[in-house]
Amino acid sequence: MTPDLTPIDIALASGLLFLGAGLSLILSLGIGRSLLLAGLRMVVQLLVLAVLLALIFAAGNVWVTLAAMSAMALFAGLEVLARQDAPAGRRWTITIGAGAMIGAGWIIVLPALAILIEAEPWYAPEIALPVFGMVAGSSMTGMALALDTFSTTVRRDVRIVEARLLAGHTRHQALSGPVRQAIRTGLMPTINAMSAIGLVTIPGMMTGQLLAGADVMQAAKYQMMLMFLISGTSVLGVVGAVYAMARRLTDQRHRLRLDRLRVER
Amino acid sequence: MLAAQDVTLATGRVVSLRVGQGEGIVIRGRSGAGKSLLLRRLADLDPGAGRITLDGRCHTTLAASDYRKHVALVPAEPAFWHATLADHASNADFAEVDLCATRTIAPIETLSSGERMRAAIAITVARRPKVLLLDEPTGPLDPASTGLIEGLILRLATSGTAILLTSHDPDQARRLGFAAMDLE
């Protein structure tokens, strides 16, 4: 088990922030204030998270757990929106991001909790929420990248897409190039993460288990399973989000509807 | 054959027109008047108010792909999705638009704007549309190529194709013997 940390331990560790702020002052970096504010935000956010998790864990209710997952997916959708250069409508982008996250996350994570991890009960929030959080966090990056690549590619290749529509192709055929490009780009972080894992850093879940005193091989096996869950969720989420966006940017008459893209600079 | 009634363009202009089998209309007007937008509406590429009919049937009663096979648009800046022209249409008569065999297998990026326009016309004509919409088809062409394309347009009209084209050439309607429509 990891030894308990006292408030004094935390206060001492926070001194490193002041070291950074001091260096910023000496070197005129102008980031001292941002560093201190970010540190303060981190402390407040983690304390709030700890209080919320304690309440959810104490409730131990399936609906509360699913609602917490939905809230996490909604925040993921907001994050996906924030990373778009030209989102296809605020509400639509959040809905696609959160919807793909909930759909893909639940399809992959819930059965994994029940069958692979054999959590008791299957929705045990102490296990379900950290696992869903790690899966959602990684998949969210892929989805944001994929949707941004999709809208950028469609805008760049608008004449080619319309030439195909004019040749009698369906919207799915006409958008096949941008769809493939977006899905490939969206899955790159997952592929890279799996390829490089363990070479530079000890991954998050494994670190947590080692700190908690788990067997090294057991921690590695959990990390492997988590990476497989992330890859499955990313594939489903990215593919679902890109196809949903392809439908959003076209209509029933197989017309490209770039007027639905809101360009933000 | 093709009729547009009170079609509203993105510029706010409301247009009505009718073109029958073997007939031609040259749409004229300054840049920004809405000539290209009108052709895009007729090709069902843009949504908007108004009624478009093909052979008396509202265009929405036809599947979009079927409608665009009958009413084909060659845009002012044609685009291609395969590596070469030959990959786009094996049955296209590229020689008719003065593109030799070596140009049809050359990478698309090596073609000039005039060659692209002639190629796009040949590929579209190969689909045998009932109505051919041409957005400034002779804009990027030299006088000899212009004559070549005008000859092809006249042959298509004689064989029954309805043709609408946009042009900045004040003499083109007279040379083709088509009606002129000013979007001013």
Coordinates of N, CA and C in Angstrom, one line a residue, chain B residues 14-152:
Chain B
V14 N -34.3 36.0 -58.1 CA -35.3 34.9 -58.4 C -35.3 34.7 -60.0
V15 N -35.1 33.5 -60.4 CA -35.0 33.2 -61.8 C -36.0 32.1 -62.3
S16 N -36.5 32.3 -63.4 CA -37.4 31.3 -64.1 C -36.8 31.1 -65.5
L17 N -36.8 29.9 -66.0 CA -36.3 29.6 -67.4 C -36.8 28.2 -67.8
R18 N -36.8 28.0 -69.1 CA -37.2 26.7 -69.6 C -36.3 26.4 -70.9
V19 N -35.8 25.2 -71.0 CA -35.0 24.9 -72.1 C -35.5 23.5 -72.6
G20 N -35.8 23.4 -73.9 CA -36.3 22.2 -74.5 C -35.3 21.3 -75.1
Q21 N -35.7 20.2 -75.6 CA -34.8 19.3 -76.3 C -34.1 19.9 -77.5
G22 N -32.8 19.9 -77.6 CA -32.1 20.4 -78.7 C -31.9 21.9 -78.6
E23 N -32.4 22.5 -77.6 CA -32.3 24.0 -77.5 C -31.1 24.4 -76.6
G24 N -30.7 25.7 -76.8 CA -29.6 26.1 -76.0 C -29.8 27.6 -75.5
I25 N -29.3 27.8 -74.3 CA -29.4 29.2 -73.7 C -28.0 29.6 -73.2
V26 N -27.6 30.8 -73.6 CA -26.3 31.3 -73.1 C -26.7 32.3 -71.9
I27 N -26.2 32.0 -70.7 CA -26.5 32.9 -69.6 C -25.4 33.9 -69.4
R28 N -25.7 35.1 -69.5 CA -24.7 36.2 -69.4 C -24.9 37.0 -68.2
G29 N -23.9 37.8 -67.9 CA -24.0 38.7 -66.7 C -22.6 38.9 -66.1
R30 N -22.5 40.0 -65.4 CA -21.2 40.3 -64.8 C -20.8 39.3 -63.7
S31 N -19.6 39.3 -63.3 CA -19.1 38.4 -62.2 C -19.9 38.7 -61.0
G32 N -20.4 37.6 -60.3 CA -21.2 37.8 -59.1 C -22.7 38.0 -59.4
A33 N -23.1 37.9 -60.6 CA -24.5 38.1 -60.9 C -25.3 36.8 -60.5
G34 N -24.6 35.7 -60.4 CA -25.3 34.5 -60.0 C -25.4 33.4 -61.1
K35 N -24.6 33.5 -62.1 CA -24.6 32.6 -63.2 C -24.3 31.2 -62.8
S36 N -23.1 31.1 -62.1 CA -22.7 29.7 -61.6 C -23.7 29.2 -60.5
L37 N -24.2 30.1 -59.7 CA -25.2 29.7 -58.6 C -26.4 29.1 -59.3
L38 N -26.8 29.7 -60.4 CA -28.0 29.2 -61.1 C -27.8 27.8 -61.7
L39 N -26.6 27.6 -62.3 CA -26.3 26.2 -62.8 C -26.2 25.2 -61.6
R40 N -25.6 25.7 -60.5 CA -25.6 24.7 -59.3 C -26.9 24.4 -58.8
R41 N -27.9 25.3 -58.8 CA -29.2 25.0 -58.4 C -29.9 24.1 -59.4
L42 N -29.7 24.3 -60.7 CA -30.2 23.4 -61.7 C -29.7 22.0 -61.6
A43 N -28.4 21.9 -61.2 CA -27.7 20.6 -61.0 C -28.1 20.0 -59.7
D44 N -28.9 20.7 -58.9 CA -29.3 20.2 -57.6 C -28.1 20.0 -56.6
L45 N -27.2 21.0 -56.8 CA -26.0 20.9 -55.8 C -26.2 21.8 -54.6
D46 N -27.1 22.8 -54.8 CA -27.4 23.7 -53.7 C -28.9 23.7 -53.4
P47 N -29.3 23.8 -52.1 CA -30.7 23.8 -51.7 C -31.3 25.2 -51.9
G48 N -32.6 25.4 -52.0 CA -33.2 26.7 -52.1 C -34.6 26.6 -52.5
A49 N -35.2 27.8 -52.5 CA -36.7 27.9 -52.8 C -36.8 27.8 -54.4
G50 N -38.0 27.4 -54.8 CA -38.3 27.4 -56.2 C -38.6 25.9 -56.7
R51 N -39.1 25.8 -57.9 CA -39.4 24.5 -58.4 C -38.6 24.2 -59.7
I52 N -38.0 23.0 -59.7 CA -37.3 22.6 -60.9 C -37.9 21.3 -61.4
T53 N -38.2 21.3 -62.7 CA -38.8 20.1 -63.3 C -38.0 19.6 -64.4
L54 N -37.9 18.2 -64.6 CA -37.3 17.6 -65.7 C -38.4 16.7 -66.4
D55 N -38.6 17.1 -67.6 CA -39.7 16.4 -68.4 C -41.0 16.4 -67.6
G56 N -41.3 17.5 -67.0 CA -42.5 17.7 -66.3 C -42.6 17.1 -64.9
R57 N -41.5 16.4 -64.5 CA -41.5 15.8 -63.1 C -40.6 16.7 -62.2
C58 N -41.2 16.9 -61.0 CA -40.4 17.7 -60.0 C -39.1 16.9 -59.8
H59 N -37.9 17.6 -59.7 CA -36.6 16.9 -59.6 C -36.5 16.1 -58.4
T60 N -37.2 16.5 -57.3 CA -37.1 15.7 -56.1 C -37.7 14.4 -56.1
T61 N -38.6 14.1 -57.2 CA -39.2 12.8 -57.3 C -38.2 11.8 -57.9
L62 N -37.1 12.3 -58.4 CA -36.0 11.4 -58.9 C -34.9 11.3 -57.9
A63 N -34.3 10.1 -57.8 CA -33.1 10.0 -56.9 C -32.1 11.0 -57.4
A64 N -31.3 11.5 -56.4 CA -30.3 12.6 -56.8 C -29.3 12.1 -57.8
S65 N -28.9 10.8 -57.7 CA -27.9 10.3 -58.7 C -28.5 10.2 -60.0
D66 N -29.8 9.8 -60.1 CA -30.5 9.6 -61.4 C -30.6 11.0 -62.0
Y67 N -31.0 12.0 -61.2 CA -31.3 13.3 -61.7 C -30.0 13.9 -62.3
R68 N -28.9 13.7 -61.6 CA -27.6 14.2 -62.1 C -27.0 13.5 -63.3
K69 N -27.5 12.3 -63.5 CA -27.1 11.6 -64.7 C -27.8 12.2 -65.9
H70 N -29.0 12.7 -65.7 CA -29.8 13.4 -66.8 C -29.4 14.8 -66.9
V71 N -29.2 15.5 -65.8 CA -28.8 16.9 -65.8 C -27.4 17.0 -65.3
A72 N -26.4 17.2 -66.2 CA -25.0 17.1 -65.8 C -24.4 18.5 -65.9
L73 N -23.6 18.8 -64.9 CA -22.9 20.1 -64.8 C -21.4 19.9 -65.0
V74 N -20.8 20.7 -65.8 CA -19.4 20.8 -65.9 C -19.0 22.2 -65.2
P75 N -18.4 22.1 -64.0 CA -18.1 23.4 -63.3 C -17.0 24.2 -64.0
A76 N -16.9 25.5 -63.6 CA -15.9 26.3 -64.2 C -14.5 25.9 -63.8
E77 N -14.3 25.2 -62.7 CA -13.0 24.7 -62.3 C -13.2 23.2 -62.1
P78 N -13.1 22.4 -63.2 CA -13.3 21.0 -63.0 C -12.3 20.3 -62.1
A79 N -12.8 19.3 -61.4 CA -11.9 18.5 -60.5 C -12.0 17.0 -60.8
F80 N -10.9 16.3 -60.5 CA -10.9 14.9 -60.8 C -10.4 14.1 -59.6
W81 N -10.9 12.9 -59.4 CA -10.5 12.1 -58.2 C -9.7 10.9 -58.5
H82 N -9.5 10.6 -59.7 CA -8.6 9.5 -60.1 C -7.3 10.1 -60.5
A83 N -6.2 9.2 -60.7 CA -4.9 9.8 -61.1 C -4.8 10.3 -62.5
T84 N -5.6 9.6 -63.4 CA -5.5 10.0 -64.8 C -6.9 10.2 -65.4
L85 N -7.0 10.8 -66.6 CA -8.3 11.0 -67.2 C -8.9 9.7 -67.6
A86 N -8.1 8.8 -68.1 CA -8.6 7.5 -68.6 C -9.3 6.7 -67.5
D87 N -8.8 7.0 -66.2 CA -9.4 6.2 -65.1 C -10.9 6.7 -64.8
H88 N -11.2 7.9 -65.3 CA -12.5 8.5 -65.0 C -13.6 8.0 -65.9
A89 N -13.3 7.8 -67.2 CA -14.3 7.3 -68.1 C -13.6 6.6 -69.3
S90 N -13.8 5.3 -69.3 CA -13.1 4.5 -70.4 C -13.8 4.8 -71.7
N91 N -15.1 5.2 -71.7 CA -15.8 5.4 -72.9 C -15.8 6.8 -73.4
A92 N -15.1 7.7 -72.7 CA -15.1 9.1 -73.2 C -14.3 9.3 -74.5
D93 N -14.7 10.2 -75.3 CA -14.0 10.4 -76.6 C -13.1 11.6 -76.4
F94 N -11.9 11.4 -75.9 CA -11.0 12.5 -75.6 C -10.5 13.1 -76.9
A95 N -10.4 12.3 -77.9 CA -9.9 12.8 -79.2 C -10.8 13.9 -79.8
E96 N -12.1 13.8 -79.5 CA -13.1 14.8 -79.9 C -12.8 16.2 -79.4
V97 N -12.1 16.2 -78.2 CA -11.8 17.5 -77.6 C -10.3 17.8 -77.7
D98 N -9.7 17.1 -78.7 CA -8.2 17.3 -79.0 C -7.3 17.0 -77.8
L99 N -7.6 15.9 -77.2 CA -6.7 15.4 -76.1 C -6.1 14.0 -76.6
C100 N -4.8 14.0 -76.9 CA -4.3 12.8 -77.5 C -4.1 11.7 -76.4
A101 N -3.9 10.5 -76.8 CA -3.9 9.3 -75.8 C -2.9 9.5 -74.7
T102 N -1.7 10.1 -75.0 CA -0.7 10.3 -74.0 C -1.2 11.2 -72.9
R103 N -2.0 12.2 -73.2 CA -2.5 13.1 -72.2 C -3.6 12.5 -71.3
T104 N -4.2 11.5 -71.8 CA -5.3 10.8 -71.0 C -4.7 9.9 -70.0
I105 N -3.4 9.5 -70.1 CA -2.8 8.7 -69.1 C -1.7 9.5 -68.3
A106 N -1.7 10.8 -68.6 CA -0.7 11.6 -67.8 C -1.3 11.9 -66.5
P107 N -0.5 12.2 -65.5 CA -1.0 12.6 -64.2 C -1.9 13.9 -64.3
I108 N -3.0 13.9 -63.6 CA -3.9 15.0 -63.7 C -3.2 16.4 -63.4
E109 N -2.2 16.3 -62.5 CA -1.6 17.6 -62.1 C -0.8 18.2 -63.2
T110 N -0.5 17.4 -64.3 CA 0.3 18.0 -65.4 C -0.6 18.6 -66.4
L111 N -1.9 18.5 -66.3 CA -2.8 19.1 -67.3 C -3.0 20.6 -67.1
S112 N -3.1 21.3 -68.2 CA -3.4 22.8 -68.1 C -4.8 23.0 -67.8
S113 N -5.2 24.2 -67.5 CA -6.6 24.5 -67.1 C -7.5 24.2 -68.4
G114 N -7.0 24.6 -69.5 CA -7.7 24.3 -70.8 C -7.9 22.8 -71.0
E115 N -6.9 22.1 -70.8 CA -7.0 20.6 -71.0 C -8.0 20.0 -70.0
R116 N -7.9 20.5 -68.8 CA -8.9 20.0 -67.7 C -10.3 20.3 -68.1
M117 N -10.6 21.5 -68.7 CA -11.9 21.8 -69.0 C -12.4 21.0 -70.2
R118 N -11.5 20.8 -71.2 CA -11.9 19.9 -72.4 C -12.1 18.5 -71.9
A119 N -11.3 18.0 -71.0 CA -11.4 16.7 -70.5 C -12.7 16.5 -69.7
A120 N -13.0 17.5 -68.9 CA -14.2 17.4 -68.1 C -15.5 17.4 -69.0
I121 N -15.4 18.2 -70.0 CA -16.6 18.2 -71.0 C -16.7 16.8 -71.6
A122 N -15.6 16.2 -72.1 CA -15.6 14.9 -72.7 C -16.1 13.8 -71.8
I123 N -15.7 13.9 -70.5 CA -16.1 12.8 -69.5 C -17.6 13.0 -69.3
T124 N -18.1 14.2 -69.2 CA -19.5 14.5 -68.9 C -20.4 14.1 -70.1
V125 N -19.9 14.4 -71.3 CA -20.7 14.1 -72.5 C -20.8 12.6 -72.6
A126 N -19.8 11.8 -72.2 CA -19.8 10.4 -72.3 C -20.9 9.8 -71.5
R127 N -21.5 10.5 -70.5 CA -22.6 10.0 -69.7 C -23.9 10.2 -70.4
R128 N -23.9 10.9 -71.5 CA -25.1 11.1 -72.4 C -26.2 11.8 -71.6
P129 N -26.0 12.9 -71.0 CA -27.1 13.6 -70.3 C -28.1 14.2 -71.2
K130 N -29.4 14.3 -70.7 CA -30.4 15.0 -71.5 C -30.2 16.5 -71.5
V131 N -29.7 17.0 -70.3 CA -29.4 18.4 -70.2 C -28.0 18.6 -69.8
L132 N -27.2 19.5 -70.5 CA -25.8 19.7 -70.2 C -25.7 21.1 -69.8
L133 N -25.2 21.3 -68.5 CA -24.9 22.6 -68.0 C -23.4 22.9 -68.0
L134 N -23.0 24.0 -68.6 CA -21.6 24.2 -68.8 C -21.3 25.6 -68.2
D135 N -20.4 25.6 -67.2 CA -20.1 26.9 -66.5 C -18.8 27.5 -67.1
E136 N -19.0 28.5 -67.9 CA -17.8 29.1 -68.7 C -16.9 28.1 -69.3
P137 N -17.5 27.3 -70.2 CA -16.7 26.2 -70.8 C -15.6 26.6 -71.7
T138 N -15.7 27.8 -72.2 CA -14.6 28.3 -73.1 C -13.7 29.4 -72.4
G139 N -14.0 29.6 -71.1 CA -13.3 30.6 -70.4 C -11.7 30.4 -70.4
P140 N -11.3 29.2 -70.1 CA -9.8 29.0 -70.1 C -9.2 28.5 -71.4
L141 N -10.0 28.6 -72.5 CA -9.6 28.1 -73.8 C -9.0 29.1 -74.8
D142 N -8.1 28.7 -75.7 CA -7.6 29.6 -76.7 C -8.7 29.6 -77.9
P143 N -8.6 30.5 -78.8 CA -9.6 30.6 -79.9 C -9.8 29.3 -80.6
A144 N -8.8 28.5 -80.9 CA -8.9 27.3 -81.7 C -9.7 26.2 -80.8
S145 N -9.4 26.1 -79.6 CA -10.1 25.2 -78.7 C -11.5 25.6 -78.5
T146 N -11.7 27.0 -78.4 CA -13.1 27.5 -78.3 C -13.9 27.0 -79.4
G147 N -13.4 27.1 -80.6 CA -14.1 26.7 -81.8 C -14.4 25.2 -81.8
L148 N -13.5 24.4 -81.3 CA -13.6 23.0 -81.1 C -14.8 22.7 -80.2
I149 N -14.8 23.3 -79.0 CA -15.9 23.0 -78.0 C -17.2 23.6 -78.5
E150 N -17.2 24.7 -79.2 CA -18.5 25.2 -79.7 C -19.1 24.3 -80.8
G151 N -18.1 23.7 -81.6 CA -18.6 22.7 -82.6 C -19.2 21.5 -81.9
L152 N -18.6 21.0 -80.8 CA -19.1 19.9 -80.1 C -20.5 20.2 -79.5

